[in-house]
mmCIF file of C-alpha atoms in Angstrom:
data_model
loop_
_atom_site.group_PDB
_atom_site.id
_atom_site.type_symbol
_atom_site.label_atom_id
_atom_site.label_comp_id
_atom_site.label_asym_id
_atom_site.label_seq_id
_atom_site.Cartn_x
_atom_site.Cartn_y
_atom_site.Cartn_z
ATOM 1 C CA MET A 1461 70.941 61.863 28.669
ATOM 2 C CA GLY A 1462 67.454 60.141 29.930
ATOM 3 C CA ILE A 1463 64.539 60.637 29.089
ATOM 4 C CA ARG A 1464 63.576 64.158 28.745
ATOM 5 C CA GLU A 1465 67.331 64.135 26.101
ATOM 6 C CA LEU A 1466 65.586 61.115 24.245
ATOM 7 C CA VAL A 1467 61.885 62.717 24.632
ATOM 8 C CA ASP A 1468 63.412 66.443 22.933
ATOM 9 C CA ARG A 1469 65.347 64.403 20.220
ATOM 10 C CA VAL A 1470 61.899 62.749 19.543
ATOM 11 C CA VAL A 1471 59.786 66.034 19.568
ATOM 12 C CA LYS A 1472 62.675 67.760 17.456
ATOM 13 C CA ARG A 1473 62.298 64.966 14.770
ATOM 14 C CA GLU A 1474 58.662 65.135 14.955
ATOM 15 C CA ALA A 1475 58.262 68.315 12.536
ATOM 16 C CA GLU A 1476 60.076 66.076 9.316
ATOM 17 C CA GLY A 1477 56.170 64.470 9.157
ATOM 18 C CA ILE A 1478 54.333 62.807 11.665
ATOM 19 C CA VAL A 1479 50.363 62.693 12.407
ATOM 20 C CA ALA A 1480 49.743 61.891 16.602
ATOM 21 C CA VAL A 1481 46.251 61.562 17.421
ATOM 22 C CA GLN A 1482 44.121 59.899 20.235
ATOM 23 C CA VAL A 1483 41.345 57.451 18.481
ATOM 24 C CA PRO A 1484 37.742 56.542 19.496
ATOM 25 C CA SER A 1485 36.910 52.657 20.332
ATOM 26 C CA VAL A 1486 33.934 51.049 18.300
ATOM 27 C CA ASP A 1487 34.158 47.564 20.313
ATOM 28 C CA ALA A 1488 31.083 47.111 23.158
ATOM 29 C CA GLY A 1489 31.320 47.084 26.405
ATOM 30 C CA PRO A 1490 32.103 49.537 28.952
ATOM 31 C CA ALA A 1491 36.410 49.618 29.732
ATOM 32 C CA PRO A 1492 37.307 50.093 33.620
ATOM 33 C CA GLU A 1493 38.308 53.069 34.852
ATOM 34 C CA PHE A 1494 41.538 54.855 36.133
ATOM 35 C CA ALA A 1495 41.149 54.460 39.540
ATOM 36 C CA PRO A 1496 44.185 54.797 41.698
ATOM 37 C CA GLY A 1497 44.946 52.220 43.689
ATOM 38 C CA GLN A 1498 42.414 49.636 42.082
ATOM 39 C CA VAL A 1499 43.458 48.546 38.577
ATOM 40 C CA TYR A 1500 46.586 47.901 36.834
ATOM 41 C CA LEU A 1501 48.216 49.962 33.818
ATOM 42 C CA GLU A 1502 48.773 47.739 31.027
ATOM 43 C CA VAL A 1503 50.375 49.764 27.954
ATOM 44 C CA ARG A 1504 49.945 46.962 24.432
ATOM 45 C CA LEU A 1505 51.226 48.051 21.031
ATOM 46 C CA GLN A 1506 47.717 46.717 19.725
ATOM 47 C CA GLN A 1507 48.737 47.561 15.496
ATOM 48 C CA MET A 1508 52.156 48.328 13.415
ATOM 49 C CA TRP A 1509 51.406 49.189 9.854
ATOM 50 C CA LEU A 1510 54.894 49.489 7.685
ATOM 51 C CA THR A 1511 53.815 49.654 4.039
ATOM 52 C CA ARG A 1512 57.461 49.597 2.909
ATOM 53 C CA ALA A 1513 58.433 46.677 4.671
ATOM 54 C CA ARG A 1514 60.615 44.551 2.060
ATOM 55 C CA GLU A 1515 63.067 47.857 1.859
ATOM 56 C CA LEU A 1516 63.166 48.415 5.460
ATOM 57 C CA TRP A 1517 64.550 45.179 6.536
ATOM 58 C CA ARG A 1518 66.075 44.424 3.239
ATOM 59 C CA GLU A 1519 68.447 48.052 3.536
ATOM 60 C CA TYR A 1520 67.908 48.991 7.237
ATOM 61 C CA LEU A 1521 68.170 47.858 10.382
ATOM 62 C CA PRO A 1522 64.544 48.881 11.693
ATOM 63 C CA PHE A 1523 64.236 49.058 15.635
ATOM 64 C CA GLY A 1524 61.234 50.305 17.889
ATOM 65 C CA THR A 1525 60.947 51.255 21.415
ATOM 66 C CA ILE A 1526 58.011 52.450 23.898
ATOM 67 C CA VAL A 1527 58.859 54.200 27.401
ATOM 68 C CA THR A 1528 55.775 54.122 29.420
ATOM 69 C CA GLU A 1529 56.380 56.668 32.640
ATOM 70 C CA PHE A 1530 54.119 56.124 35.678
ATOM 71 C CA VAL A 1531 54.217 56.611 39.427
ATOM 72 C CA HIS A 1532 55.576 53.654 41.052
ATOM 73 C CA LYS A 1533 56.320 53.261 44.956
ATOM 74 C CA GLY A 1534 55.144 57.510 45.107
ATOM 75 C CA SER A 1535 57.395 58.480 42.475
ATOM 76 C CA THR A 1536 57.690 58.860 38.719
ATOM 77 C CA VAL A 1537 59.701 55.976 36.937
ATOM 78 C CA ALA A 1538 60.089 56.119 32.538
ATOM 79 C CA VAL A 1539 60.422 52.169 31.992
ATOM 80 C CA PRO A 1540 61.804 51.418 28.311
ATOM 81 C CA THR A 1541 60.392 48.885 26.137
ATOM 82 C CA VAL A 1542 62.839 47.651 23.073
ATOM 83 C CA LEU A 1543 61.448 46.183 19.858
ATOM 84 C CA SER A 1544 64.634 44.792 17.907
ATOM 85 C CA SER A 1545 64.946 44.265 14.134
ATOM 86 C CA ALA A 1546 64.957 40.185 14.836
ATOM 87 C CA GLU A 1547 62.157 40.657 17.889
ATOM 88 C CA LEU A 1548 59.887 42.634 14.644
ATOM 89 C CA ALA A 1549 60.484 40.016 11.848
ATOM 90 C CA ARG A 1550 59.509 37.697 14.519
ATOM 91 C CA ARG A 1551 55.924 38.881 15.199
ATOM 92 C CA PHE A 1552 55.532 40.716 12.038
ATOM 93 C CA GLN A 1553 52.926 38.776 9.648
ATOM 94 C CA VAL A 1554 52.587 39.032 5.663
ATOM 95 C CA THR A 1555 49.307 41.118 4.812
ATOM 96 C CA GLY A 1556 49.173 40.956 0.890
ATOM 97 C CA ALA A 1557 49.367 44.527 0.806
ATOM 98 C CA ASP A 1558 51.831 45.585 -1.214
ATOM 99 C CA ASP A 1559 54.936 45.067 1.120
ATOM 100 C CA ALA A 1560 53.744 45.721 3.413
ATOM 101 C CA VAL A 1561 53.466 44.046 6.985
ATOM 102 C CA GLU A 1562 51.783 44.079 10.437
ATOM 103 C CA ILE A 1563 53.135 43.527 13.890
ATOM 104 C CA ALA A 1564 49.716 43.237 16.143
ATOM 105 C CA ASN A 1565 48.914 42.728 20.125
ATOM 106 C CA VAL A 1566 52.079 42.811 21.963
ATOM 107 C CA ARG A 1567 51.728 43.697 25.449
ATOM 108 C CA VAL A 1568 55.066 46.494 26.172
ATOM 109 C CA ALA A 1569 54.139 47.480 29.897
ATOM 110 C CA GLY A 1570 52.841 46.156 32.587
ATOM 111 C CA PRO A 1571 50.763 45.181 34.428
ATOM 112 C CA VAL A 1572 51.412 47.301 37.522
ATOM 113 C CA PRO A 1573 49.405 48.640 39.508
ATOM 114 C CA TYR A 1574 48.094 52.272 38.631
ATOM 115 C CA GLU A 1575 49.198 55.127 41.367
ATOM 116 C CA GLY A 1576 47.449 57.554 39.978
ATOM 117 C CA ASP A 1577 48.915 61.020 38.707
ATOM 118 C CA GLU A 1578 50.191 61.262 34.741
ATOM 119 C CA VAL A 1579 50.990 58.527 32.441
ATOM 120 C CA SER A 1580 53.546 59.157 29.448
ATOM 121 C CA LEU A 1581 54.172 57.681 26.522
ATOM 122 C CA LEU A 1582 56.775 58.415 24.060
ATOM 123 C CA VAL A 1583 56.610 55.820 21.092
ATOM 124 C CA ALA A 1584 59.035 55.803 18.195
ATOM 125 C CA LEU A 1585 60.543 53.694 15.233
ATOM 126 C CA PHE A 1586 63.619 54.105 13.736
ATOM 127 C CA ARG A 1587 65.266 52.878 11.140
ATOM 128 C CA ALA A 1588 69.454 52.953 10.498
ATOM 129 C CA LYS A 1589 71.655 51.606 7.376
ATOM 130 C CA THR A 1590 73.066 48.502 8.943
ATOM 131 C CA THR A 1591 76.068 48.817 10.587
ATOM 132 C CA ASP A 1592 78.008 46.181 12.880
ATOM 133 C CA TRP A 1593 78.026 48.995 16.386
ATOM 134 C CA ILE A 1594 74.294 49.770 15.975
ATOM 135 C CA ALA A 1595 73.664 46.638 15.694
ATOM 136 C CA ARG A 1596 76.035 45.777 18.665
ATOM 137 C CA SER A 1597 74.638 47.885 21.235
ATOM 138 C CA LEU A 1598 70.826 47.216 19.706
ATOM 139 C CA LYS A 1599 71.451 43.675 21.028
ATOM 140 C CA VAL A 1600 73.077 44.442 24.132
ATOM 141 C CA VAL A 1601 69.960 46.691 25.219
ATOM 142 C CA GLU A 1602 67.595 44.296 24.156
ATOM 143 C CA ASP A 1603 69.075 41.589 25.832
ATOM 144 C CA VAL A 1604 69.350 43.729 29.415
ATOM 145 C CA ALA A 1605 65.607 44.922 29.496
ATOM 146 C CA ALA A 1606 64.656 41.688 28.585
ATOM 147 C CA ALA A 1607 66.433 39.797 31.194
ATOM 148 C CA VAL A 1608 65.198 41.932 33.643
ATOM 149 C CA GLY A 1609 61.927 42.424 32.742
ATOM 150 C CA PHE A 1610 59.260 45.234 33.349
ATOM 151 C CA GLY A 1611 58.701 44.547 36.611
ATOM 152 C CA GLY A 1612 62.018 44.825 37.402
ATOM 153 C CA LEU A 1613 63.143 47.387 36.140
ATOM 154 C CA ALA A 1614 60.213 49.985 37.125
ATOM 155 C CA GLY A 1615 62.011 49.077 40.604
ATOM 156 C CA ALA A 1616 65.362 49.208 39.639
ATOM 157 C CA VAL A 1617 65.476 53.525 38.131
ATOM 158 C CA PRO A 1618 69.366 53.453 37.890
ATOM 159 C CA LEU A 1619 69.424 50.453 35.223
ATOM 160 C CA ALA A 1620 66.240 51.940 33.442
ATOM 161 C CA ALA A 1621 67.686 55.453 33.145
ATOM 162 C CA SER A 1622 70.318 53.454 31.517
ATOM 163 C CA LEU A 1623 68.364 51.385 29.106
ATOM 164 C CA ILE A 1624 66.743 54.805 27.828
ATOM 165 C CA ARG A 1625 70.101 56.360 27.324
ATOM 166 C CA GLY A 1626 71.684 53.333 25.442
ATOM 167 C CA ILE A 1627 68.642 54.046 22.817
ATOM 168 C CA GLU A 1628 69.257 57.940 23.340
ATOM 169 C CA SER A 1629 72.682 57.336 22.089
ATOM 170 C CA PHE A 1630 71.589 55.984 18.595
ATOM 171 C CA LEU A 1631 69.916 59.195 18.093
ATOM 172 C CA GLU A 1632 73.806 60.706 17.770
ATOM 173 C CA SER A 1633 74.051 58.881 14.989
ATOM 174 C CA PRO A 1634 73.514 60.358 11.252
ATOM 175 C CA ASP A 1635 72.598 56.518 10.026
ATOM 176 C CA VAL A 1636 69.533 56.414 12.227
ATOM 177 C CA GLU A 1637 66.475 57.846 10.965
ATOM 178 C CA LEU A 1638 63.281 58.433 13.074
ATOM 179 C CA ARG A 1639 60.485 56.557 10.648
ATOM 180 C CA VAL A 1640 57.261 57.490 13.829
ATOM 181 C CA GLY A 1641 57.737 59.284 16.958
ATOM 182 C CA ALA A 1642 56.196 61.006 18.868
ATOM 183 C CA TYR A 1643 55.639 62.086 23.126
ATOM 184 C CA ARG A 1644 52.400 61.973 24.933
ATOM 185 C CA SER A 1645 51.328 62.980 28.748
ATOM 186 C CA TRP A 1646 47.461 61.976 29.971
ATOM 187 C CA GLN A 1647 46.777 63.315 33.566
ATOM 188 C CA LYS A 1648 45.380 62.375 36.544
ATOM 189 C CA GLY A 1649 41.762 61.034 36.100
ATOM 190 C CA PHE A 1650 42.005 60.916 31.757
ATOM 191 C CA ALA A 1651 40.192 56.927 30.695
ATOM 192 C CA PRO A 1652 41.644 54.009 29.046
ATOM 193 C CA LEU A 1653 42.753 55.193 25.053
ATOM 194 C CA ASN A 1654 44.177 54.461 21.887
ATOM 195 C CA TYR A 1655 46.861 56.638 20.375
ATOM 196 C CA CYS A 1656 47.964 56.479 16.904
ATOM 197 C CA VAL A 1657 51.411 57.751 15.795
ATOM 198 C CA MET A 1658 51.713 57.613 12.153
ATOM 199 C CA ARG A 1659 54.416 58.722 9.264
ATOM 200 C CA ARG A 1660 52.399 61.026 7.027
ATOM 201 C CA PRO A 1661 53.055 64.717 6.250
ATOM 202 C CA ARG A 1662 50.520 67.371 7.750
ATOM 203 C CA THR A 1663 50.030 68.999 4.795
ATOM 204 C CA THR A 1664 48.338 65.838 3.177
ATOM 205 C CA THR A 1665 46.179 65.199 6.310
ATOM 206 C CA SER A 1666 42.623 66.843 7.217
ATOM 207 C CA ALA A 1667 40.966 66.984 10.230
ATOM 208 C CA ALA A 1668 37.811 65.353 8.412
ATOM 209 C CA GLU A 1669 40.233 62.783 7.926
ATOM 210 C CA LEU A 1670 41.832 62.260 11.056
ATOM 211 C CA ALA A 1671 38.486 62.305 13.027
ATOM 212 C CA SER A 1672 37.459 59.233 11.133
ATOM 213 C CA LEU A 1673 39.531 57.390 12.534
ATOM 214 C CA ARG A 1674 38.532 54.092 14.424
ATOM 215 C CA VAL A 1675 39.591 51.055 16.482
ATOM 216 C CA ALA A 1676 37.974 48.216 16.256
ATOM 217 C CA ASP A 1677 39.403 44.773 17.059
ATOM 218 C CA GLY A 1678 42.242 45.952 18.064
ATOM 219 C CA ARG A 1679 43.068 47.530 14.558
ATOM 220 C CA LEU A 1680 43.225 50.945 12.853
ATOM 221 C CA HIS A 1681 39.816 51.717 10.535
ATOM 222 C CA ARG A 1682 38.551 54.724 8.535
ATOM 223 C CA LEU A 1683 34.710 55.013 8.949
ATOM 224 C CA LEU A 1684 33.406 56.018 5.780
ATOM 225 C CA ASP A 1685 30.964 58.853 4.768
ATOM 226 C CA ASP A 1686 27.666 56.526 5.427
ATOM 227 C CA GLY A 1687 28.247 56.730 8.916
ATOM 228 C CA VAL A 1688 28.441 53.191 9.416
ATOM 229 C CA THR A 1689 31.075 51.357 7.027
ATOM 230 C CA LEU A 1690 34.805 50.552 8.592
ATOM 231 C CA VAL A 1691 37.601 49.738 6.482
ATOM 232 C CA PRO A 1692 41.222 48.885 7.012
ATOM 233 C CA TYR A 1693 43.690 52.250 7.445
ATOM 234 C CA THR A 1694 47.008 50.810 5.182
ATOM 235 C CA GLU A 1695 47.680 54.506 3.508
ATOM 236 C CA HIS A 1696 50.881 54.930 5.929
ATOM 237 C CA ASP A 1697 53.250 53.645 8.148
ATOM 238 C CA PHE A 1698 51.594 54.045 12.076
ATOM 239 C CA ILE A 1699 52.033 52.206 15.635
ATOM 240 C CA LEU A 1700 48.668 52.187 17.304
ATOM 241 C CA VAL A 1701 49.446 51.693 21.435
ATOM 242 C CA SER A 1702 46.707 51.155 24.019
ATOM 243 C CA VAL A 1703 46.320 52.484 27.351
ATOM 244 C CA GLU A 1704 44.463 50.017 29.171
ATOM 245 C CA ALA A 1705 42.725 50.093 32.728
ATOM 246 C CA LYS A 1706 42.546 45.840 34.082
ATOM 247 C CA THR A 1707 40.813 44.358 36.771
ATOM 248 C CA GLU A 1708 42.782 41.516 37.012
ATOM 249 C CA ARG A 1709 46.421 40.529 35.564
ATOM 250 C CA ASP A 1710 47.259 37.168 34.240
ATOM 251 C CA ASP A 1711 50.210 36.643 35.592
ATOM 252 C CA TYR A 1712 49.628 35.724 39.135
ATOM 253 C CA ARG A 1713 51.180 31.855 39.624
ATOM 254 C CA LYS A 1714 54.293 33.797 38.098
ATOM 255 C CA LEU A 1715 54.069 36.154 41.256
ATOM 256 C CA ALA A 1716 56.594 35.536 44.089
ATOM 257 C CA PHE A 1717 53.896 34.125 46.738
ATOM 258 C CA TYR A 1718 52.467 31.772 44.679
ATOM 259 C CA PRO A 1719 55.643 29.434 44.655
ATOM 260 C CA LEU A 1720 55.707 30.070 48.534
ATOM 261 C CA TRP A 1721 52.062 29.583 48.845
ATOM 262 C CA GLU A 1722 52.457 25.980 46.477
ATOM 263 C CA ARG A 1723 55.860 24.720 48.947
ATOM 264 C CA THR A 1724 53.736 25.309 52.275
ATOM 265 C CA LYS A 1725 50.718 22.898 51.048
ATOM 266 C CA GLU A 1726 53.544 20.456 50.096
ATOM 267 C CA GLN A 1727 54.792 20.976 53.304
ATOM 268 C CA VAL A 1728 52.164 20.700 55.351
ATOM 269 C CA ILE A 1729 51.160 17.394 52.668
ATOM 270 C CA ALA A 1730 54.574 16.037 54.407
ATOM 271 C CA GLY A 1731 53.605 16.869 57.520
ATOM 272 C CA GLU A 1732 56.355 18.916 58.169
ATOM 273 C CA LEU A 1733 54.535 21.614 59.914
ATOM 274 C CA GLY A 1734 57.405 23.646 61.642
ATOM 275 C CA ALA A 1735 58.367 23.796 57.797
ATOM 276 C CA ALA A 1736 55.164 24.885 56.567
ATOM 277 C CA GLN A 1737 54.911 27.334 59.116
ATOM 278 C CA ARG A 1738 57.788 29.215 58.013
ATOM 279 C CA SER A 1739 57.150 29.054 54.889
ATOM 280 C CA TRP A 1740 53.265 30.201 55.171
ATOM 281 C CA ARG A 1741 54.829 33.623 56.933
ATOM 282 C CA LYS A 1742 57.221 34.207 53.972
ATOM 283 C CA THR A 1743 53.779 33.605 51.170
ATOM 284 C CA ALA A 1744 52.066 36.506 54.015
ATOM 285 C CA GLY A 1745 55.083 38.642 53.583
ATOM 286 C CA ALA A 1746 55.124 37.832 49.446
ATOM 287 C CA ILE A 1747 50.819 38.772 49.090
ATOM 288 C CA PHE A 1748 51.571 41.994 50.576
ATOM 289 C CA THR A 1749 53.671 43.224 47.416
ATOM 290 C CA ASP A 1750 53.437 46.264 45.095
ATOM 291 C CA ASP A 1751 52.645 43.755 42.448
ATOM 292 C CA LEU A 1752 49.433 43.677 43.745
ATOM 293 C CA THR A 1753 46.635 46.475 44.141
ATOM 294 C CA ARG A 1754 45.567 46.495 48.039
ATOM 295 C CA PRO A 1755 42.228 45.617 47.987
ATOM 296 C CA GLN A 1756 43.634 42.222 46.027
ATOM 297 C CA GLN A 1757 46.168 41.724 48.590
ATOM 298 C CA GLU A 1758 43.516 41.699 51.098
ATOM 299 C CA VAL A 1759 41.174 39.254 49.580
ATOM 300 C CA LEU A 1760 44.090 36.551 48.798
ATOM 301 C CA PHE A 1761 45.741 36.958 52.205
ATOM 302 C CA ALA A 1762 42.800 35.980 53.857
ATOM 303 C CA GLU A 1763 41.627 33.198 51.614
ATOM 304 C CA TYR A 1764 45.042 31.692 51.803
ATOM 305 C CA GLN A 1765 45.444 32.448 54.837
ATOM 306 C CA ARG A 1766 41.548 30.248 55.300
ATOM 307 C CA LEU A 1767 42.883 27.442 53.464
ATOM 308 C CA TYR A 1768 46.449 27.042 55.488
ATOM 309 C CA GLY A 1769 44.738 27.033 58.556
ATOM 310 C CA GLU A 1770 42.185 24.095 57.386
ATOM 311 C CA LEU A 1771 45.057 22.541 55.836
ATOM 312 C CA VAL A 1772 47.308 22.109 58.788
ATOM 313 C CA GLU A 1773 44.112 21.352 61.294
ATOM 314 C CA ARG A 1774 43.238 18.243 58.278
ATOM 315 C CA PHE A 1775 46.991 16.794 58.444
ATOM 316 C CA SER A 1776 47.493 17.727 62.077
ATOM 317 C CA ASP A 1777 44.315 15.338 62.792
ATOM 318 C CA LEU A 1778 45.767 12.383 60.153
ATOM 319 C CA GLU A 1779 49.161 12.478 62.148
ATOM 320 C CA MET A 1780 47.400 12.246 65.859
ATOM 321 C CA ALA A 1781 45.437 9.504 64.448
ATOM 322 C CA GLU A 1782 48.723 7.830 62.668
ATOM 323 C CA TYR A 1783 49.917 8.417 65.965
ATOM 324 C CA ARG A 1784 47.641 6.038 68.190
ATOM 325 C CA GLY A 1785 47.211 3.720 65.603
ATOM 326 C CA THR A 1786 43.851 4.598 64.766
ATOM 327 C CA THR A 1787 42.304 5.416 61.549
ATOM 328 C CA ALA A 1788 39.411 7.904 61.240
ATOM 329 C CA ASP A 1789 36.392 7.908 58.865
ATOM 330 C CA ALA A 1790 36.671 11.242 57.222
ATOM 331 C CA GLU A 1791 34.634 12.715 54.346
ATOM 332 C CA PRO A 1792 36.394 12.920 51.344
ATOM 333 C CA ALA A 1793 38.592 16.323 51.335
ATOM 334 C CA PRO A 1794 36.645 19.037 49.404
ATOM 335 C CA VAL A 1795 38.895 19.877 45.488
ATOM 336 C CA VAL A 1796 40.156 23.365 46.773
ATOM 337 C CA ASP A 1797 40.331 25.616 43.842
ATOM 338 C CA ASP A 1798 43.560 27.681 45.491
ATOM 339 C CA ASP A 1799 44.113 29.456 42.041
ATOM 340 C CA PRO A 1800 44.540 33.031 41.922
ATOM 341 C CA ALA A 1801 42.681 34.840 40.061
ATOM 342 C CA ALA A 1802 39.620 32.154 40.556
ATOM 343 C CA ILE A 1803 40.184 33.637 44.360
ATOM 344 C CA LEU A 1804 39.551 37.157 43.040
ATOM 345 C CA ARG A 1805 36.700 36.317 40.886
ATOM 346 C CA ALA A 1806 34.834 35.096 43.286
ATOM 347 C CA ALA A 1807 35.545 37.466 45.768
ATOM 348 C CA GLY A 1808 34.104 39.934 43.279
ATOM 349 C CA ALA A 1809 37.703 41.963 43.497
#
């Protein structure tokens, strides 16, 4: 069992009444392109709309998964994100529509450097008659995925494969129903996109209606016949997912190099120059991580190396002055902005 078997099961059930379509966005501003080695891949659950949610939560155990396939360190990996009923319930918003709820703007994959080649998505929402073994098994899968995190799963292929097999095993139960699900791949050179998977009989879906769908402010809309007016789409259950190219991350300070840099600064200021040198070497090594694009690695290394040299020189001079029993009239030390995002923006990287 694995991603192929999971895909086969979802595609087989897709004939039960599921429509999948790529939807253009009306939001202003050009999106970054997928340039290998230059941008980050990010997948986001933009909107999940459930029309009969009260019934879904009262009588069933809903859970969803989005499996992202991409190239990591030269090999294709498949990384699952699990959305349990507890996670869905925590995030949903009551809309005021008849029993409808909405879940919006949840990052499910990335950011990870885009290395090129194809990117694939398996998007699925299930519901199961509440049984203890499904609830327990799903909790285990969700806890492991949450504990390791997307970055860890990307580097731990066997663990990611095990989680996918766990998800696939749920489909062996006759009590599990696929509500929304589809699999799609995009080849090298594709542009950022929005992908909508909808539970709706194909016989009631016209090409013109699908062509009228638009994404505005991260939500699915329908363009009316006047060609101007957009109205929210609320008729059927759907999942709207975006595949985005990002020029920067929002978590630089959480990467391994930044705490090491903070320690390096503290040691220099404390006069522990030997320890600081060892910490700086670790910092420099951690900057060249697979979590950063190569251009950003180079910019951050050069700037932190410069800042490290300035700190060492400043506090070495201070130490020598104290050793001689003299004090030097120095200019006030300038405020150093060592925030990784600020460094990269200043360099245009």
